Amino acid sequence: MTLAQHFAAYSEWRARVSEIIGKFSGWLLDHELNDAQTDRRIARLLEKLREDRLQVAFVAEFSRGKSELINAIFFAGYGNRVLPSTAGRTTMCPTELLFDRSKVPAIELLPIETREAKTSISEYKRFADEWQIVPIDTTSAEAMQEALRHVSDVIRVPPAVAEKLGFTLADGDSEVLRRGEDGCVEIPRWRHAVINFPHPLLEQGLVILDTPGLNAIGTEPELTLSLLPNAHAVLFILAADTGVTQSDLTVWREHIASAGGRSKGRIVVLNKIDTLWDELKSAPEVDAEICRQVDTCAWTLDLAEDQIFPVSAQKALVAKINGDGELLQRSRLVELETALSQELIPAKQEIVRDGIDAEFADCFQRTRSLLDSRLVTARDNSGRFCTIFASIPGCV
C-alpha cells in the first residue's frame, strides 16, 4: 500500500469508530440511559475524531530540496510542482498546508511586523483581519504556483529593524542574513503562512508543516515549544552534496533530536543522491558511495542507519509525473514512503485508539452502573409485588 492508501485506510477506520460511537449514543437515548455528562463526553469524542489531524513537519536548512520532497510525496498527481522549488531560498517563513472546509482555498499570510507585538501565532489565528489573503485557483497548476510564490516574498530593512524583529545578522560566511551594498538586509515579508488547499490527503486530516532553516526556527519560539514537539513525524532533510553542515547539526541537536522527549517519528532524509550518480562508475560503486554518506550522517547525528533514508526527490517527482517506474525505484522514494506508512500512521492510530478507550470506558462504566441500579430497583419492586400478591386471598 502507498502512503495515500494507508492514510485513506486510517481515515476509514476513524469514520467507522465515529459511526459506532454515534450508534451507541442513539441507543442510550432510545433507552433513556443518557445523562448530561455522558452526552458531553460522547460529543467531545466525536468532535476529536472529526477534527483529528496528522501532523508531519519537514525541517531543513536552505537548498536541501525540502519543497521538492513535499512535491514528490504529496503533489506529483498534479503533473507539476505545486510548491515553488528552485535553487536558493524558496520557503522564507514557516508554512502550514491543510484543508479547512469552512474556508475557500487561499493563502493566509501573517506580516513579519507582527513580531513586535510579542503575540503568538496561535493567538493571531483568532484575528482574521491581521492576515493578508491570496486566493488560490485550484483549477490551474500554473496559477497555484504563482500564488504560492508569495510565501517566499522578502523585504529589505535596516539592520536595526531586522534585529528588532528577531533576526540575526551574518558574520562572515555564515548562512544567515547578510547586508547588501546599501546597508540593508533581506528578511522574510511574512512571519507565518497557512495554505488552505483541497488535496485528498489534506481533506482527510493531514497537516504539513514546512519549516525553513535555523534562522526561522530560532526566531519563532512557538515552533520549538509547540509545533515541532507536537508533530507526529518530523522529517529532517540533508543534502548528499553538502553532508551534515554545522547549521544542520545545530538544528538537529537543539530542535529535533530530543524535541518533546520523543525519538519515534524522527526521520532523516539524505536528499539529492542523484548528485552521486556518476556514469563513469558502476551501479555497485554508486551504491557504495551512498552507503558511505549514510554511515557518515548516522555517525555525526548519533542515529541508527535505518533511520536515514537516501532519496532523490527531484528524480522521484519526475518519475511519478512521467510514469517512469525504473527511475522511481532508483530515486529510493518508495522506501521512505513505506517507512512513513508503517511507522507514522499505526503510531497515530494507536494514540487515537488509546484516547478513545480511556474516554469511552468512563461512559460505558456510567451506563453499566445505571443499568445495575435499575436492575436492583426492578428486582426490589418485583419482590414487593410478589409479597403483596401473596397476601391477597386467591392470588397464590
mmCIF file of C-alpha atoms in Angstrom:
data_model
loop_
_atom_site.group_PDB
_atom_site.id
_atom_site.type_symbol
_atom_site.label_atom_id
_atom_site.label_comp_id
_atom_site.label_asym_id
_atom_site.label_seq_id
_atom_site.Cartn_x
_atom_site.Cartn_y
_atom_site.Cartn_z
ATOM 1 C CA MET A 1 0.000 0.000 0.000
ATOM 2 C CA THR A 2 1.124 3.561 -0.721
ATOM 3 C CA LEU A 3 1.234 6.312 1.871
ATOM 4 C CA ALA A 4 -2.002 7.717 0.451
ATOM 5 C CA GLN A 5 -3.695 4.314 0.676
ATOM 6 C CA HIS A 6 -2.544 3.816 4.280
ATOM 7 C CA PHE A 7 -3.836 7.246 5.192
ATOM 8 C CA ALA A 8 -7.146 6.561 3.454
ATOM 9 C CA ALA A 9 -7.469 3.304 5.430
ATOM 10 C CA TYR A 10 -6.806 5.201 8.650
ATOM 11 C CA SER A 11 -9.487 7.742 7.729
ATOM 12 C CA GLU A 12 -11.967 4.946 7.044
ATOM 13 C CA TRP A 13 -11.168 3.390 10.438
ATOM 14 C CA ARG A 14 -11.751 6.744 12.104
ATOM 15 C CA ALA A 15 -15.101 7.088 10.297
ATOM 16 C CA ARG A 16 -16.187 3.596 11.447
ATOM 17 C CA VAL A 17 -15.295 4.419 15.042
ATOM 18 C CA SER A 18 -17.335 7.622 14.827
ATOM 19 C CA GLU A 19 -20.291 5.665 13.422
ATOM 20 C CA ILE A 20 -20.142 3.116 16.263
ATOM 21 C CA ILE A 21 -19.957 5.821 18.919
ATOM 22 C CA GLY A 22 -22.890 7.597 17.251
ATOM 23 C CA LYS A 23 -24.975 4.402 17.328
ATOM 24 C CA PHE A 24 -24.116 3.908 21.000
ATOM 25 C CA SER A 25 -25.273 7.453 21.718
ATOM 26 C CA GLY A 26 -28.563 6.765 19.890
ATOM 27 C CA TRP A 27 -29.066 3.538 21.865
ATOM 28 C CA LEU A 28 -28.578 5.412 25.135
ATOM 29 C CA LEU A 29 -31.170 7.982 24.085
ATOM 30 C CA ASP A 30 -33.695 5.341 22.968
ATOM 31 C CA HIS A 31 -33.470 3.569 26.324
ATOM 32 C CA GLU A 32 -33.316 6.748 28.429
ATOM 33 C CA LEU A 33 -29.844 5.886 29.684
ATOM 34 C CA ASN A 34 -28.141 9.110 28.707
ATOM 35 C CA ASP A 35 -27.333 11.994 31.026
ATOM 36 C CA ALA A 36 -25.698 15.404 30.584
ATOM 37 C CA GLN A 37 -22.192 14.236 31.485
ATOM 38 C CA THR A 38 -22.259 11.212 29.167
ATOM 39 C CA ASP A 39 -23.691 13.320 26.341
ATOM 40 C CA ARG A 40 -20.866 15.852 26.761
ATOM 41 C CA ARG A 41 -18.207 13.130 26.723
ATOM 42 C CA ILE A 42 -19.605 11.469 23.613
ATOM 43 C CA ALA A 43 -19.900 14.831 21.861
ATOM 44 C CA ARG A 44 -16.283 15.575 22.781
ATOM 45 C CA LEU A 45 -15.175 12.190 21.457
ATOM 46 C CA LEU A 46 -16.944 12.713 18.145
ATOM 47 C CA GLU A 47 -15.507 16.213 17.857
ATOM 48 C CA LYS A 48 -11.973 14.911 18.453
ATOM 49 C CA LEU A 49 -12.407 12.293 15.732
ATOM 50 C CA ARG A 50 -13.879 14.845 13.349
ATOM 51 C CA GLU A 51 -11.075 17.356 13.949
ATOM 52 C CA ASP A 52 -8.300 14.763 14.147
ATOM 53 C CA ARG A 53 -5.104 15.855 12.420
ATOM 54 C CA LEU A 54 -1.967 14.009 11.391
ATOM 55 C CA GLN A 55 0.888 16.495 11.533
ATOM 56 C CA VAL A 56 4.074 15.947 9.542
ATOM 57 C CA ALA A 57 6.852 18.526 9.795
ATOM 58 C CA PHE A 58 9.562 18.988 7.176
ATOM 59 C CA VAL A 59 12.648 20.749 8.539
ATOM 60 C CA ALA A 60 15.786 21.692 6.642
ATOM 61 C CA GLU A 61 18.302 24.394 6.046
ATOM 62 C CA PHE A 62 18.105 26.227 2.731
ATOM 63 C CA SER A 63 18.792 24.395 -0.550
ATOM 64 C CA ARG A 64 18.317 20.885 0.814
ATOM 65 C CA GLY A 65 15.398 20.131 -1.536
ATOM 66 C CA LYS A 66 12.689 20.223 1.133
ATOM 67 C CA SER A 67 9.966 21.728 -1.042
ATOM 68 C CA GLU A 68 10.802 19.294 -3.836
ATOM 69 C CA LEU A 69 10.444 16.391 -1.389
ATOM 70 C CA ILE A 70 6.996 17.604 -0.337
ATOM 71 C CA ASN A 71 6.049 17.904 -4.018
ATOM 72 C CA ALA A 72 7.300 14.381 -4.743
ATOM 73 C CA ILE A 73 5.474 12.736 -1.833
ATOM 74 C CA PHE A 74 2.174 14.608 -1.898
ATOM 75 C CA PHE A 75 1.651 16.619 -5.076
ATOM 76 C CA ALA A 76 3.046 14.596 -8.008
ATOM 77 C CA GLY A 77 -0.538 13.806 -9.055
ATOM 78 C CA TYR A 78 -0.951 17.394 -10.249
ATOM 79 C CA GLY A 79 1.559 16.774 -13.022
ATOM 80 C CA ASN A 80 3.750 19.678 -11.969
ATOM 81 C CA ARG A 81 5.363 21.285 -8.957
ATOM 82 C CA VAL A 82 2.835 22.819 -6.602
ATOM 83 C CA LEU A 83 5.279 24.281 -4.079
ATOM 84 C CA PRO A 84 7.959 26.511 -5.644
ATOM 85 C CA SER A 85 11.226 24.602 -5.838
ATOM 86 C CA THR A 86 14.267 26.342 -7.253
ATOM 87 C CA ALA A 87 17.847 26.846 -6.162
ATOM 88 C CA GLY A 88 18.168 29.073 -3.109
ATOM 89 C CA ARG A 89 15.621 30.168 -0.550
ATOM 90 C CA THR A 90 12.159 29.259 -1.768
ATOM 91 C CA THR A 91 10.403 28.934 1.601
ATOM 92 C CA MET A 92 11.097 32.013 3.698
ATOM 93 C CA CYS A 93 8.607 31.537 6.523
ATOM 94 C CA PRO A 94 7.082 28.581 8.380
ATOM 95 C CA THR A 95 4.172 27.307 6.318
ATOM 96 C CA GLU A 96 1.227 25.061 7.195
ATOM 97 C CA LEU A 97 -0.600 23.179 4.450
ATOM 98 C CA LEU A 98 -4.035 21.956 5.493
ATOM 99 C CA PHE A 99 -7.663 21.928 4.441
ATOM 100 C CA ASP A 100 -10.477 23.703 6.262
ATOM 101 C CA ARG A 101 -13.870 23.141 4.623
ATOM 102 C CA SER A 102 -15.248 26.293 6.206
ATOM 103 C CA LYS A 103 -12.846 28.442 4.150
ATOM 104 C CA VAL A 104 -12.173 28.907 0.443
ATOM 105 C CA PRO A 105 -8.801 27.788 -0.980
ATOM 106 C CA ALA A 106 -6.369 30.585 -0.201
ATOM 107 C CA ILE A 107 -3.064 31.517 1.401
ATOM 108 C CA GLU A 108 -3.239 33.397 4.695
ATOM 109 C CA LEU A 109 -0.087 35.429 5.312
ATOM 110 C CA LEU A 110 0.875 36.997 8.647
ATOM 111 C CA PRO A 111 3.132 40.078 8.207
ATOM 112 C CA ILE A 112 6.575 39.872 9.800
ATOM 113 C CA GLU A 113 5.923 43.141 11.635
ATOM 114 C CA THR A 114 3.521 41.324 13.977
ATOM 115 C CA ARG A 115 6.549 40.042 15.893
ATOM 116 C CA GLU A 116 6.797 43.444 17.529
ATOM 117 C CA ALA A 117 3.551 42.773 19.404
ATOM 118 C CA LYS A 118 5.015 39.706 21.177
ATOM 119 C CA THR A 119 1.790 37.843 20.380
ATOM 120 C CA SER A 120 1.930 34.167 19.417
ATOM 121 C CA ILE A 121 0.923 32.818 16.024
ATOM 122 C CA SER A 122 -1.825 30.755 17.676
ATOM 123 C CA GLU A 123 -3.354 33.899 19.120
ATOM 124 C CA TYR A 124 -3.145 35.700 15.792
ATOM 125 C CA LYS A 125 -5.108 32.851 14.181
ATOM 126 C CA ARG A 126 -8.163 34.157 16.038
ATOM 127 C CA PHE A 127 -7.876 37.553 14.343
ATOM 128 C CA ALA A 128 -8.569 37.210 10.611
ATOM 129 C CA ASP A 129 -8.002 40.935 9.960
ATOM 130 C CA GLU A 130 -4.306 40.601 10.797
ATOM 131 C CA TRP A 131 -3.668 38.232 7.875
ATOM 132 C CA GLN A 132 -3.356 39.065 4.190
ATOM 133 C CA ILE A 133 -5.283 36.714 1.895
ATOM 134 C CA VAL A 134 -4.128 35.453 -1.517
ATOM 135 C CA PRO A 135 -6.791 33.367 -3.336
ATOM 136 C CA ILE A 136 -5.770 30.054 -4.948
ATOM 137 C CA ASP A 137 -7.144 28.935 -8.299
ATOM 138 C CA THR A 138 -7.088 25.157 -7.855
ATOM 139 C CA THR A 139 -8.058 24.540 -11.493
ATOM 140 C CA SER A 140 -4.627 25.573 -12.775
ATOM 141 C CA ALA A 141 -1.235 24.270 -11.636
ATOM 142 C CA GLU A 142 0.402 27.417 -13.032
ATOM 143 C CA ALA A 143 -1.985 29.673 -11.118
ATOM 144 C CA MET A 144 -1.332 27.701 -7.918
ATOM 145 C CA GLN A 145 2.409 28.043 -8.421
ATOM 146 C CA GLU A 146 2.087 31.790 -8.949
ATOM 147 C CA ALA A 147 0.000 32.223 -5.802
ATOM 148 C CA LEU A 148 2.331 30.069 -3.697
ATOM 149 C CA ARG A 149 5.357 32.141 -4.718
ATOM 150 C CA HIS A 150 4.062 34.825 -2.361
ATOM 151 C CA VAL A 151 5.212 32.663 0.563
ATOM 152 C CA SER A 152 8.832 33.434 -0.389
ATOM 153 C CA ASP A 153 8.331 37.230 -0.583
ATOM 154 C CA VAL A 154 11.056 39.290 1.079
ATOM 155 C CA ILE A 155 11.542 42.895 2.142
ATOM 156 C CA ARG A 156 14.678 44.957 2.723
ATOM 157 C CA VAL A 157 15.071 46.709 6.056
ATOM 158 C CA PRO A 158 17.829 48.448 8.033
ATOM 159 C CA PRO A 159 19.857 46.100 10.282
ATOM 160 C CA ALA A 160 18.383 47.641 13.436
ATOM 161 C CA VAL A 161 14.857 46.791 12.260
ATOM 162 C CA ALA A 162 15.898 43.215 11.386
ATOM 163 C CA GLU A 163 17.404 42.708 14.834
ATOM 164 C CA LYS A 164 14.320 44.199 16.475
ATOM 165 C CA LEU A 165 12.212 41.615 14.632
ATOM 166 C CA GLY A 166 14.418 38.817 15.964
ATOM 167 C CA PHE A 167 16.797 38.156 13.064
ATOM 168 C CA THR A 168 20.499 37.538 13.480
ATOM 169 C CA LEU A 169 22.800 39.301 11.044
ATOM 170 C CA ALA A 170 25.502 37.389 9.207
ATOM 171 C CA ASP A 171 29.056 37.344 10.394
ATOM 172 C CA GLY A 172 31.483 36.337 7.685
ATOM 173 C CA ASP A 173 30.305 33.443 5.518
ATOM 174 C CA SER A 174 27.645 32.052 7.845
ATOM 175 C CA GLU A 175 24.322 31.085 6.311
ATOM 176 C CA VAL A 176 22.160 33.822 7.799
ATOM 177 C CA LEU A 177 21.003 37.261 6.754
ATOM 178 C CA ARG A 178 23.588 39.415 5.050
ATOM 179 C CA ARG A 179 23.964 43.106 4.493
ATOM 180 C CA GLY A 180 23.576 44.495 0.991
ATOM 181 C CA GLU A 181 25.623 47.297 -0.515
ATOM 182 C CA ASP A 182 23.028 49.783 0.727
ATOM 183 C CA GLY A 183 23.474 48.531 4.299
ATOM 184 C CA CYS A 184 20.009 46.961 4.410
ATOM 185 C CA VAL A 185 19.291 43.280 4.916
ATOM 186 C CA GLU A 186 16.778 40.996 3.267
ATOM 187 C CA ILE A 187 14.234 39.371 5.601
ATOM 188 C CA PRO A 188 11.036 37.364 5.018
ATOM 189 C CA ARG A 189 7.988 39.517 4.360
ATOM 190 C CA TRP A 190 5.786 37.079 6.243
ATOM 191 C CA ARG A 191 6.002 35.591 9.703
ATOM 192 C CA HIS A 192 3.764 32.595 9.014
ATOM 193 C CA ALA A 193 1.705 31.209 6.139
ATOM 194 C CA VAL A 194 -1.344 28.948 6.196
ATOM 195 C CA ILE A 195 -2.254 27.359 2.869
ATOM 196 C CA ASN A 196 -5.828 26.080 2.679
ATOM 197 C CA PHE A 197 -5.730 23.573 -0.163
ATOM 198 C CA PRO A 198 -8.248 20.836 -1.139
ATOM 199 C CA HIS A 199 -5.763 17.998 -1.580
ATOM 200 C CA PRO A 200 -7.210 14.488 -0.899
ATOM 201 C CA LEU A 201 -4.796 13.803 1.975
ATOM 202 C CA LEU A 202 -5.257 17.257 3.467
ATOM 203 C CA GLU A 203 -9.018 16.766 3.273
ATOM 204 C CA GLN A 204 -8.602 13.620 5.378
ATOM 205 C CA GLY A 205 -6.768 15.487 8.132
ATOM 206 C CA LEU A 206 -3.119 15.612 7.087
ATOM 207 C CA VAL A 207 -1.297 18.813 8.074
ATOM 208 C CA ILE A 208 2.120 19.547 6.556
ATOM 209 C CA LEU A 209 4.424 21.949 8.380
ATOM 210 C CA ASP A 210 7.170 23.342 6.147
ATOM 211 C CA THR A 211 9.899 24.910 8.289
ATOM 212 C CA PRO A 212 12.794 26.773 6.674
ATOM 213 C CA GLY A 213 16.082 26.535 8.456
ATOM 214 C CA LEU A 214 17.791 27.517 11.662
ATOM 215 C CA ASN A 215 17.092 31.222 11.345
ATOM 216 C CA ALA A 216 13.321 30.688 11.129
ATOM 217 C CA ILE A 217 13.321 28.174 13.983
ATOM 218 C CA GLY A 218 15.498 30.316 16.216
ATOM 219 C CA THR A 219 13.404 33.445 15.766
ATOM 220 C CA GLU A 220 9.972 31.811 16.222
ATOM 221 C CA PRO A 221 9.837 30.156 19.683
ATOM 222 C CA GLU A 222 6.377 28.719 19.010
ATOM 223 C CA LEU A 223 7.955 26.296 16.513
ATOM 224 C CA THR A 224 10.140 24.691 19.153
ATOM 225 C CA LEU A 225 7.694 24.980 22.053
ATOM 226 C CA SER A 226 4.578 23.716 20.278
ATOM 227 C CA LEU A 227 4.546 22.971 16.563
ATOM 228 C CA LEU A 228 7.614 20.732 16.210
ATOM 229 C CA PRO A 229 7.221 18.804 19.509
ATOM 230 C CA ASN A 230 3.567 18.076 18.705
ATOM 231 C CA ALA A 231 4.242 16.846 15.167
ATOM 232 C CA HIS A 232 3.570 13.129 14.766
ATOM 233 C CA ALA A 233 6.550 12.898 12.429
ATOM 234 C CA VAL A 234 9.496 15.185 11.737
ATOM 235 C CA LEU A 235 11.439 14.698 8.517
ATOM 236 C CA PHE A 236 14.859 16.341 8.729
ATOM 237 C CA ILE A 237 16.297 16.829 5.274
ATOM 238 C CA LEU A 238 20.015 16.841 4.482
ATOM 239 C CA ALA A 239 21.688 17.069 1.086
ATOM 240 C CA ALA A 240 24.078 14.455 -0.238
ATOM 241 C CA ASP A 241 26.153 17.142 -1.953
ATOM 242 C CA THR A 242 26.824 19.014 1.308
ATOM 243 C CA GLY A 243 26.669 16.343 4.004
ATOM 244 C CA VAL A 244 25.921 17.446 7.566
ATOM 245 C CA THR A 245 26.907 21.094 7.892
ATOM 246 C CA GLN A 246 27.358 22.889 11.211
ATOM 247 C CA SER A 247 23.964 24.599 10.864
ATOM 248 C CA ASP A 248 22.359 21.216 10.046
ATOM 249 C CA LEU A 249 23.894 19.776 13.195
ATOM 250 C CA THR A 250 22.655 22.685 15.305
ATOM 251 C CA VAL A 251 19.082 22.267 14.058
ATOM 252 C CA TRP A 252 19.207 18.516 14.702
ATOM 253 C CA ARG A 253 20.693 18.657 18.197
ATOM 254 C CA GLU A 254 18.819 21.659 19.541
ATOM 255 C CA HIS A 255 15.400 21.359 17.923
ATOM 256 C CA ILE A 256 14.697 17.852 16.619
ATOM 257 C CA ALA A 257 16.690 15.010 18.199
ATOM 258 C CA SER A 258 15.022 15.371 21.587
ATOM 259 C CA ALA A 259 12.013 17.545 20.727
ATOM 260 C CA GLY A 260 9.363 16.861 23.318
ATOM 261 C CA GLY A 261 11.470 13.967 24.640
ATOM 262 C CA ARG A 262 10.436 11.800 21.681
ATOM 263 C CA SER A 263 12.606 9.901 19.224
ATOM 264 C CA LYS A 264 9.898 7.944 17.420
ATOM 265 C CA GLY A 265 8.778 9.549 14.195
ATOM 266 C CA ARG A 266 12.054 11.454 13.792
ATOM 267 C CA ILE A 267 13.383 10.553 10.326
ATOM 268 C CA VAL A 268 16.415 11.866 8.459
ATOM 269 C CA VAL A 269 16.242 12.159 4.681
ATOM 270 C CA LEU A 270 19.509 12.340 2.752
ATOM 271 C CA ASN A 271 18.272 14.074 -0.379
ATOM 272 C CA LYS A 272 19.915 14.751 -3.741
ATOM 273 C CA ILE A 273 21.579 11.354 -4.086
ATOM 274 C CA ASP A 274 21.376 11.916 -7.843
ATOM 275 C CA THR A 275 24.406 14.197 -7.401
ATOM 276 C CA LEU A 276 26.312 10.993 -6.611
ATOM 277 C CA TRP A 277 25.149 9.244 -9.775
ATOM 278 C CA ASP A 278 28.202 9.000 -11.988
ATOM 279 C CA GLU A 279 28.111 7.467 -15.456
ATOM 280 C CA LEU A 280 31.799 6.612 -15.073
ATOM 281 C CA LYS A 281 31.028 4.445 -12.037
ATOM 282 C CA SER A 282 29.186 1.163 -11.874
ATOM 283 C CA ALA A 283 25.875 0.843 -10.026
ATOM 284 C CA PRO A 284 27.548 -1.022 -7.105
ATOM 285 C CA GLU A 285 30.150 1.748 -6.813
ATOM 286 C CA VAL A 286 27.438 4.405 -6.701
ATOM 287 C CA ASP A 287 25.519 2.406 -4.090
ATOM 288 C CA ALA A 288 28.692 2.059 -2.024
ATOM 289 C CA GLU A 289 29.189 5.841 -2.108
ATOM 290 C CA ILE A 290 25.602 6.400 -0.957
ATOM 291 C CA CYS A 291 26.144 3.876 1.859
ATOM 292 C CA ARG A 292 29.263 5.780 2.955
ATOM 293 C CA GLN A 293 27.266 9.012 3.054
ATOM 294 C CA VAL A 294 24.558 7.360 5.138
ATOM 295 C CA ASP A 295 27.155 5.928 7.509
ATOM 296 C CA THR A 296 28.785 9.346 7.943
ATOM 297 C CA CYS A 297 25.442 11.043 8.602
ATOM 298 C CA ALA A 298 24.462 8.352 11.118
ATOM 299 C CA TRP A 299 27.738 8.776 12.998
ATOM 300 C CA THR A 300 27.511 12.577 13.009
ATOM 301 C CA LEU A 301 23.892 12.647 14.176
ATOM 302 C CA ASP A 302 24.321 9.703 16.566
ATOM 303 C CA LEU A 303 21.475 7.912 14.844
ATOM 304 C CA ALA A 304 20.840 4.377 13.614
ATOM 305 C CA GLU A 305 21.463 3.963 9.884
ATOM 306 C CA ASP A 306 17.969 2.553 9.314
ATOM 307 C CA GLN A 307 16.510 5.930 10.299
ATOM 308 C CA ILE A 308 18.328 7.660 7.432
ATOM 309 C CA PHE A 309 16.727 7.427 4.002
ATOM 310 C CA PRO A 310 18.754 8.386 0.919
ATOM 311 C CA VAL A 311 16.489 9.711 -1.843
ATOM 312 C CA SER A 312 16.366 11.910 -4.895
ATOM 313 C CA ALA A 313 13.206 13.970 -4.528
ATOM 314 C CA GLN A 314 13.668 15.660 -7.895
ATOM 315 C CA LYS A 315 14.053 12.391 -9.807
ATOM 316 C CA ALA A 316 11.152 10.857 -7.862
ATOM 317 C CA LEU A 317 8.878 13.751 -8.836
ATOM 318 C CA VAL A 318 9.891 13.435 -12.498
ATOM 319 C CA ALA A 319 9.385 9.667 -12.353
ATOM 320 C CA LYS A 320 5.906 9.952 -10.847
ATOM 321 C CA ILE A 321 4.798 12.580 -13.355
ATOM 322 C CA ASN A 322 6.167 10.610 -16.323
ATOM 323 C CA GLY A 323 5.179 7.176 -15.026
ATOM 324 C CA ASP A 324 8.799 6.030 -15.064
ATOM 325 C CA GLY A 325 8.907 3.060 -12.674
ATOM 326 C CA GLU A 326 12.612 2.410 -13.142
ATOM 327 C CA LEU A 327 13.576 5.997 -12.289
ATOM 328 C CA LEU A 328 11.209 5.986 -9.289
ATOM 329 C CA GLN A 329 12.896 2.840 -7.991
ATOM 330 C CA ARG A 330 16.315 4.413 -8.443
ATOM 331 C CA SER A 331 15.189 7.549 -6.583
ATOM 332 C CA ARG A 332 14.505 5.370 -3.498
ATOM 333 C CA LEU A 333 11.491 7.462 -2.514
ATOM 334 C CA VAL A 334 9.366 4.329 -2.194
ATOM 335 C CA GLU A 335 11.429 3.178 0.816
ATOM 336 C CA LEU A 336 10.802 6.490 2.587
ATOM 337 C CA GLU A 337 7.067 6.424 1.847
ATOM 338 C CA THR A 338 6.885 2.849 3.121
ATOM 339 C CA ALA A 339 8.611 3.838 6.368
ATOM 340 C CA LEU A 340 6.185 6.716 6.848
ATOM 341 C CA SER A 341 3.233 4.394 6.231
ATOM 342 C CA GLN A 342 4.461 1.662 8.556
ATOM 343 C CA GLU A 343 5.666 3.874 11.403
ATOM 344 C CA LEU A 344 3.685 7.081 11.334
ATOM 345 C CA ILE A 345 0.102 6.019 10.660
ATOM 346 C CA PRO A 346 -0.035 2.975 13.000
ATOM 347 C CA ALA A 347 1.521 5.073 15.779
ATOM 348 C CA LYS A 348 -1.057 7.813 15.227
ATOM 349 C CA GLN A 349 -3.889 5.251 15.181
ATOM 350 C CA GLU A 350 -2.641 3.779 18.461
ATOM 351 C CA ILE A 351 -2.655 7.230 20.092
ATOM 352 C CA VAL A 352 -6.222 7.883 18.929
ATOM 353 C CA ARG A 353 -7.372 4.395 19.969
ATOM 354 C CA ASP A 354 -5.894 4.776 23.470
ATOM 355 C CA GLY A 355 -7.600 8.143 23.902
ATOM 356 C CA ILE A 356 -10.952 6.750 22.767
ATOM 357 C CA ASP A 357 -10.607 3.696 25.022
ATOM 358 C CA ALA A 358 -9.934 5.843 28.078
ATOM 359 C CA GLU A 359 -12.820 8.222 27.401
ATOM 360 C CA PHE A 360 -15.302 5.581 26.278
ATOM 361 C CA ALA A 361 -14.526 3.346 29.279
ATOM 362 C CA ASP A 362 -15.893 6.015 31.596
ATOM 363 C CA CYS A 363 -19.064 6.347 29.520
ATOM 364 C CA PHE A 364 -19.509 2.578 29.480
ATOM 365 C CA GLN A 365 -18.968 2.328 33.235
ATOM 366 C CA ARG A 366 -21.543 5.038 33.938
ATOM 367 C CA THR A 367 -24.045 3.245 31.710
ATOM 368 C CA ARG A 368 -23.254 -0.095 33.358
ATOM 369 C CA SER A 369 -23.730 1.406 36.814
ATOM 370 C CA LEU A 370 -27.054 2.925 35.784
ATOM 371 C CA LEU A 371 -28.256 -0.403 34.347
ATOM 372 C CA ASP A 372 -27.172 -2.238 37.517
ATOM 373 C CA SER A 373 -29.050 0.291 39.632
ATOM 374 C CA ARG A 374 -32.182 -0.101 37.525
ATOM 375 C CA LEU A 375 -31.869 -3.889 37.710
ATOM 376 C CA VAL A 376 -31.637 -3.775 41.508
ATOM 377 C CA THR A 377 -34.677 -1.475 41.637
ATOM 378 C CA ALA A 378 -36.605 -3.797 39.308
ATOM 379 C CA ARG A 379 -35.777 -6.797 41.458
ATOM 380 C CA ASP A 380 -36.790 -4.984 44.636
ATOM 381 C CA ASN A 381 -40.067 -3.916 43.062
ATOM 382 C CA SER A 382 -40.648 -7.440 41.797
ATOM 383 C CA GLY A 383 -40.128 -8.807 45.316
ATOM 384 C CA ARG A 384 -42.522 -6.300 46.801
ATOM 385 C CA PHE A 385 -45.181 -7.116 44.192
ATOM 386 C CA CYS A 386 -44.823 -10.836 44.926
ATOM 387 C CA THR A 387 -45.279 -10.145 48.647
ATOM 388 C CA ILE A 388 -48.355 -8.028 48.002
ATOM 389 C CA PHE A 389 -49.889 -10.619 45.688
ATOM 390 C CA ALA A 390 -49.156 -13.375 48.171
ATOM 391 C CA SER A 391 -51.092 -11.538 50.875
ATOM 392 C CA ILE A 392 -54.213 -11.312 48.721
ATOM 393 C CA PRO A 393 -56.536 -14.337 49.125
ATOM 394 C CA GLY A 394 -56.896 -16.360 45.957
ATOM 395 C CA CYS A 395 -53.791 -14.823 44.224
ATOM 396 C CA VAL A 396 -51.479 -17.696 45.141
#
